[in-house]
């Protein structure tokens, strides 16, 4: 049950992998982690290879106000939504989302995005979420290594993610 993770704290520089079978709630769990970080005043960057930016925001808002997305758009529950929606103002300044198509970017693209985000907006994330890291490209091609295994490719991607966590360890969780 996701409520068991309320007020869960990660140490800076920690790399966590979230695994579950299809439709196991991985992205929803990550939305809840984003909500927790925002609630704890930790700016959050959510990279998604599945959900659009609007979907990510809607799911984080759903966690924040305690209503399902379906209830949030249900005309019969509009008054309840308005009553709870005052909390939504706290999300905008603390959440950045970015959608990427599958197998189009590697860790260097994420690093560039994070660097620009800081240099332009002074947005320093306290949590970086990468939803579906297995849909990224490794920096080093497995073809150059004479290997074409998904296992090795995932190892390279997760190694790159660990390096990103190390790079941002002073202030960030990934």
PDB file of C-alpha atoms in Angstrom:
ATOM      1  CA  UNK A   1       0.000   0.000   0.000  1.00  0.00           C
ATOM      2  CA  UNK A   2       1.429   3.306  -1.089  1.00  0.00           C
ATOM      3  CA  UNK A   3       0.396   5.165   2.088  1.00  0.00           C
ATOM      4  CA  UNK A   4       3.119   3.232   3.939  1.00  0.00           C
ATOM      5  CA  UNK A   5       5.660   5.443   2.162  1.00  0.00           C
ATOM      6  CA  UNK A   6       4.233   8.685   3.570  1.00  0.00           C
ATOM      7  CA  UNK A   7       7.127  10.835   4.809  1.00  0.00           C
ATOM      8  CA  UNK A   8       9.681   8.343   3.463  1.00  0.00           C
ATOM      9  CA  UNK A   9      13.086  10.009   3.147  1.00  0.00           C
ATOM     10  CA  UNK A  10      15.856   9.105   0.701  1.00  0.00           C
ATOM     11  CA  UNK A  11      19.458  10.156   1.230  1.00  0.00           C
ATOM     12  CA  UNK A  12      21.063  12.517  -1.284  1.00  0.00           C
ATOM     13  CA  UNK A  13      22.821  10.827  -4.187  1.00  0.00           C
ATOM     14  CA  UNK A  14      20.794   7.647  -3.802  1.00  0.00           C
ATOM     15  CA  UNK A  15      19.835   5.758  -6.936  1.00  0.00           C
ATOM     16  CA  UNK A  16      16.647   3.704  -6.604  1.00  0.00           C
ATOM     17  CA  UNK A  17      15.173   1.382  -9.217  1.00  0.00           C
ATOM     18  CA  UNK A  18      11.425   0.700  -9.089  1.00  0.00           C
ATOM     19  CA  UNK A  19      10.449  -2.634 -10.678  1.00  0.00           C
ATOM     20  CA  UNK A  20       7.062  -4.319 -11.052  1.00  0.00           C
ATOM     21  CA  UNK A  21       5.153  -6.320 -13.667  1.00  0.00           C
ATOM     22  CA  UNK A  22       3.099  -4.539 -16.374  1.00  0.00           C
ATOM     23  CA  UNK A  23       0.223  -2.536 -14.853  1.00  0.00           C
ATOM     24  CA  UNK A  24       1.853  -2.966 -11.451  1.00  0.00           C
ATOM     25  CA  UNK A  25       1.565   0.725 -10.545  1.00  0.00           C
ATOM     26  CA  UNK A  26       5.169   1.812 -11.156  1.00  0.00           C
ATOM     27  CA  UNK A  27       4.306   5.203 -12.653  1.00  0.00           C
ATOM     28  CA  UNK A  28       1.617   5.870 -10.053  1.00  0.00           C
ATOM     29  CA  UNK A  29       4.135   5.055  -7.312  1.00  0.00           C
ATOM     30  CA  UNK A  30       6.589   7.516  -8.880  1.00  0.00           C
ATOM     31  CA  UNK A  31       3.819  10.146  -8.971  1.00  0.00           C
ATOM     32  CA  UNK A  32       3.358   9.564  -5.265  1.00  0.00           C
ATOM     33  CA  UNK A  33       7.110   9.986  -4.675  1.00  0.00           C
ATOM     34  CA  UNK A  34       6.972  13.260  -6.628  1.00  0.00           C
ATOM     35  CA  UNK A  35       4.046  14.403  -4.483  1.00  0.00           C
ATOM     36  CA  UNK A  36       5.973  13.491  -1.304  1.00  0.00           C
ATOM     37  CA  UNK A  37       9.034  15.423  -2.475  1.00  0.00           C
ATOM     38  CA  UNK A  38       6.936  18.479  -3.340  1.00  0.00           C
ATOM     39  CA  UNK A  39       5.108  18.208  -0.012  1.00  0.00           C
ATOM     40  CA  UNK A  40       8.546  18.174   1.665  1.00  0.00           C
ATOM     41  CA  UNK A  41       9.528  21.303  -0.303  1.00  0.00           C
ATOM     42  CA  UNK A  42      11.932  19.438  -2.608  1.00  0.00           C
ATOM     43  CA  UNK A  43      11.747  20.602  -6.232  1.00  0.00           C
ATOM     44  CA  UNK A  44      11.234  17.621  -8.531  1.00  0.00           C
ATOM     45  CA  UNK A  45      12.035  16.826 -12.150  1.00  0.00           C
ATOM     46  CA  UNK A  46       9.993  13.986 -13.657  1.00  0.00           C
ATOM     47  CA  UNK A  47      11.305  12.534 -16.924  1.00  0.00           C
ATOM     48  CA  UNK A  48       8.767  10.238 -18.568  1.00  0.00           C
ATOM     49  CA  UNK A  49       8.976   7.856 -21.482  1.00  0.00           C
ATOM     50  CA  UNK A  50       5.344   6.819 -21.020  1.00  0.00           C
ATOM     51  CA  UNK A  51       3.126   9.660 -19.818  1.00  0.00           C
ATOM     52  CA  UNK A  52       2.823  13.097 -21.396  1.00  0.00           C
ATOM     53  CA  UNK A  53       3.746  16.108 -19.276  1.00  0.00           C
ATOM     54  CA  UNK A  54       0.029  16.764 -18.665  1.00  0.00           C
ATOM     55  CA  UNK A  55      -0.501  13.166 -17.528  1.00  0.00           C
ATOM     56  CA  UNK A  56       2.378  13.428 -15.056  1.00  0.00           C
ATOM     57  CA  UNK A  57       1.028  16.688 -13.625  1.00  0.00           C
ATOM     58  CA  UNK A  58      -2.502  15.258 -13.377  1.00  0.00           C
ATOM     59  CA  UNK A  59      -1.253  12.167 -11.540  1.00  0.00           C
ATOM     60  CA  UNK A  60       0.860  14.177  -9.103  1.00  0.00           C
ATOM     61  CA  UNK A  61      -2.123  16.508  -8.504  1.00  0.00           C
ATOM     62  CA  UNK A  62      -4.313  13.455  -7.917  1.00  0.00           C
ATOM     63  CA  UNK A  63      -1.927  12.333  -5.163  1.00  0.00           C
ATOM     64  CA  UNK A  64      -1.777  15.854  -3.761  1.00  0.00           C
ATOM     65  CA  UNK A  65      -5.511  16.445  -3.429  1.00  0.00           C
ATOM     66  CA  UNK A  66      -6.513  12.843  -2.743  1.00  0.00           C
ATOM     67  CA  UNK A  67      -8.897  12.461  -5.671  1.00  0.00           C
ATOM     68  CA  UNK A  68      -8.658  10.144  -8.646  1.00  0.00           C
ATOM     69  CA  UNK A  69      -8.222  11.748 -12.048  1.00  0.00           C
ATOM     70  CA  UNK A  70     -11.701  10.539 -12.977  1.00  0.00           C
ATOM     71  CA  UNK A  71     -13.162  12.268  -9.896  1.00  0.00           C
ATOM     72  CA  UNK A  72     -11.236  15.438 -10.696  1.00  0.00           C
ATOM     73  CA  UNK A  73     -13.028  15.752 -14.054  1.00  0.00           C
ATOM     74  CA  UNK A  74     -16.425  14.464 -12.880  1.00  0.00           C
ATOM     75  CA  UNK A  75     -18.951  17.343 -13.038  1.00  0.00           C
ATOM     76  CA  UNK A  76     -20.815  15.965 -10.019  1.00  0.00           C
ATOM     77  CA  UNK A  77     -17.638  16.311  -7.899  1.00  0.00           C
ATOM     78  CA  UNK A  78     -16.560  19.744  -9.091  1.00  0.00           C
ATOM     79  CA  UNK A  79     -17.254  21.439  -5.747  1.00  0.00           C
ATOM     80  CA  UNK A  80     -15.159  18.883  -3.881  1.00  0.00           C
ATOM     81  CA  UNK A  81     -12.403  19.360  -6.451  1.00  0.00           C
ATOM     82  CA  UNK A  82     -12.508  23.160  -6.029  1.00  0.00           C
ATOM     83  CA  UNK A  83     -12.346  22.784  -2.244  1.00  0.00           C
ATOM     84  CA  UNK A  84      -9.256  20.603  -2.447  1.00  0.00           C
ATOM     85  CA  UNK A  85      -7.641  22.363  -5.396  1.00  0.00           C
ATOM     86  CA  UNK A  86      -6.118  25.165  -3.341  1.00  0.00           C
ATOM     87  CA  UNK A  87      -3.207  22.785  -2.678  1.00  0.00           C
ATOM     88  CA  UNK A  88      -2.425  22.672  -6.388  1.00  0.00           C
ATOM     89  CA  UNK A  89      -0.734  26.081  -6.273  1.00  0.00           C
ATOM     90  CA  UNK A  90       2.159  24.485  -4.422  1.00  0.00           C
ATOM     91  CA  UNK A  91       2.898  22.089  -7.332  1.00  0.00           C
ATOM     92  CA  UNK A  92       3.708  24.478 -10.186  1.00  0.00           C
ATOM     93  CA  UNK A  93       6.861  26.083  -8.788  1.00  0.00           C
ATOM     94  CA  UNK A  94       8.239  22.743  -7.571  1.00  0.00           C
ATOM     95  CA  UNK A  95       7.605  20.336 -10.458  1.00  0.00           C
ATOM     96  CA  UNK A  96       9.126  20.175 -13.917  1.00  0.00           C
ATOM     97  CA  UNK A  97       8.158  17.440 -16.350  1.00  0.00           C
ATOM     98  CA  UNK A  98       9.661  16.352 -19.634  1.00  0.00           C
ATOM     99  CA  UNK A  99       8.386  13.676 -22.000  1.00  0.00           C
ATOM    100  CA  UNK A 100      10.684  11.836 -24.394  1.00  0.00           C
ATOM    101  CA  UNK A 101       9.735   9.319 -27.077  1.00  0.00           C
ATOM    102  CA  UNK A 102      11.064   5.800 -26.500  1.00  0.00           C
ATOM    103  CA  UNK A 103      14.709   5.131 -27.355  1.00  0.00           C
ATOM    104  CA  UNK A 104      15.431   8.730 -28.419  1.00  0.00           C
ATOM    105  CA  UNK A 105      17.627  10.058 -25.590  1.00  0.00           C
ATOM    106  CA  UNK A 106      20.452   8.987 -23.321  1.00  0.00           C
ATOM    107  CA  UNK A 107      21.721  10.283 -20.003  1.00  0.00           C
ATOM    108  CA  UNK A 108      23.569  13.163 -21.735  1.00  0.00           C
ATOM    109  CA  UNK A 109      20.215  14.600 -22.874  1.00  0.00           C
ATOM    110  CA  UNK A 110      18.889  14.460 -19.301  1.00  0.00           C
ATOM    111  CA  UNK A 111      22.060  16.068 -17.948  1.00  0.00           C
ATOM    112  CA  UNK A 112      21.794  18.863 -20.538  1.00  0.00           C
ATOM    113  CA  UNK A 113      18.127  19.450 -19.654  1.00  0.00           C
ATOM    114  CA  UNK A 114      18.944  19.614 -15.932  1.00  0.00           C
ATOM    115  CA  UNK A 115      21.857  21.986 -16.536  1.00  0.00           C
ATOM    116  CA  UNK A 116      19.695  24.319 -18.650  1.00  0.00           C
ATOM    117  CA  UNK A 117      16.926  24.171 -16.064  1.00  0.00           C
ATOM    118  CA  UNK A 118      19.333  25.363 -13.406  1.00  0.00           C
ATOM    119  CA  UNK A 119      21.103  27.989 -15.520  1.00  0.00           C
ATOM    120  CA  UNK A 120      17.878  29.514 -16.893  1.00  0.00           C
ATOM    121  CA  UNK A 121      15.420  29.099 -13.994  1.00  0.00           C
ATOM    122  CA  UNK A 122      17.778  28.434 -11.054  1.00  0.00           C
ATOM    123  CA  UNK A 123      15.672  25.288 -10.549  1.00  0.00           C
ATOM    124  CA  UNK A 124      17.732  22.880  -8.460  1.00  0.00           C
ATOM    125  CA  UNK A 125      15.956  19.517  -8.155  1.00  0.00           C
ATOM    126  CA  UNK A 126      15.750  17.691  -4.866  1.00  0.00           C
ATOM    127  CA  UNK A 127      14.423  14.604  -6.659  1.00  0.00           C
ATOM    128  CA  UNK A 128      14.878  13.380 -10.223  1.00  0.00           C
ATOM    129  CA  UNK A 129      12.447  10.725 -11.433  1.00  0.00           C
ATOM    130  CA  UNK A 130      13.065   8.760 -14.620  1.00  0.00           C
ATOM    131  CA  UNK A 131       9.949   6.802 -15.481  1.00  0.00           C
ATOM    132  CA  UNK A 132      10.821   3.836 -17.676  1.00  0.00           C
ATOM    133  CA  UNK A 133      14.609   4.138 -17.758  1.00  0.00           C
ATOM    134  CA  UNK A 134      14.629   0.956 -19.831  1.00  0.00           C
ATOM    135  CA  UNK A 135      13.252   3.048 -22.702  1.00  0.00           C
ATOM    136  CA  UNK A 136      16.395   5.217 -22.766  1.00  0.00           C
ATOM    137  CA  UNK A 137      19.448   4.708 -24.937  1.00  0.00           C
ATOM    138  CA  UNK A 138      22.788   3.862 -23.343  1.00  0.00           C
ATOM    139  CA  UNK A 139      25.557   6.424 -23.904  1.00  0.00           C
ATOM    140  CA  UNK A 140      27.882   3.679 -25.088  1.00  0.00           C
ATOM    141  CA  UNK A 141      26.387   1.512 -27.789  1.00  0.00           C
ATOM    142  CA  UNK A 142      26.276  -2.205 -27.086  1.00  0.00           C
ATOM    143  CA  UNK A 143      27.033  -2.729 -30.783  1.00  0.00           C
ATOM    144  CA  UNK A 144      30.477  -1.181 -30.264  1.00  0.00           C
ATOM    145  CA  UNK A 145      31.060  -3.780 -27.564  1.00  0.00           C
ATOM    146  CA  UNK A 146      30.039  -6.621 -29.902  1.00  0.00           C
ATOM    147  CA  UNK A 147      27.067  -7.338 -27.702  1.00  0.00           C
ATOM    148  CA  UNK A 148      23.431  -6.870 -28.500  1.00  0.00           C
ATOM    149  CA  UNK A 149      21.863  -8.023 -25.290  1.00  0.00           C
ATOM    150  CA  UNK A 150      19.091  -6.148 -23.571  1.00  0.00           C
ATOM    151  CA  UNK A 151      20.679  -7.160 -20.266  1.00  0.00           C
ATOM    152  CA  UNK A 152      23.962  -5.458 -21.139  1.00  0.00           C
ATOM    153  CA  UNK A 153      22.160  -2.407 -22.546  1.00  0.00           C
ATOM    154  CA  UNK A 154      20.183  -2.040 -19.305  1.00  0.00           C
ATOM    155  CA  UNK A 155      23.402  -2.388 -17.323  1.00  0.00           C
ATOM    156  CA  UNK A 156      24.915   0.494 -19.277  1.00  0.00           C
ATOM    157  CA  UNK A 157      21.818   2.661 -18.825  1.00  0.00           C
ATOM    158  CA  UNK A 158      21.682   2.052 -15.080  1.00  0.00           C
ATOM    159  CA  UNK A 159      25.426   2.682 -14.787  1.00  0.00           C
ATOM    160  CA  UNK A 160      24.864   6.026 -16.544  1.00  0.00           C
ATOM    161  CA  UNK A 161      22.010   6.807 -14.142  1.00  0.00           C
ATOM    162  CA  UNK A 162      24.245   6.035 -11.160  1.00  0.00           C
ATOM    163  CA  UNK A 163      26.811   8.490 -12.567  1.00  0.00           C
ATOM    164  CA  UNK A 164      24.062  11.114 -12.860  1.00  0.00           C
ATOM    165  CA  UNK A 165      23.080  10.480  -9.227  1.00  0.00           C
ATOM    166  CA  UNK A 166      26.728  10.872  -8.197  1.00  0.00           C
ATOM    167  CA  UNK A 167      26.981  14.118 -10.180  1.00  0.00           C
ATOM    168  CA  UNK A 168      23.939  15.608  -8.436  1.00  0.00           C
ATOM    169  CA  UNK A 169      24.533  13.998  -5.026  1.00  0.00           C
ATOM    170  CA  UNK A 170      25.035  17.237  -3.147  1.00  0.00           C
ATOM    171  CA  UNK A 171      21.402  18.190  -3.430  1.00  0.00           C
ATOM    172  CA  UNK A 172      19.476  15.561  -5.289  1.00  0.00           C
ATOM    173  CA  UNK A 173      17.892  12.123  -5.190  1.00  0.00           C
ATOM    174  CA  UNK A 174      17.407  10.180  -8.389  1.00  0.00           C
TER     175      UNK A 174
END
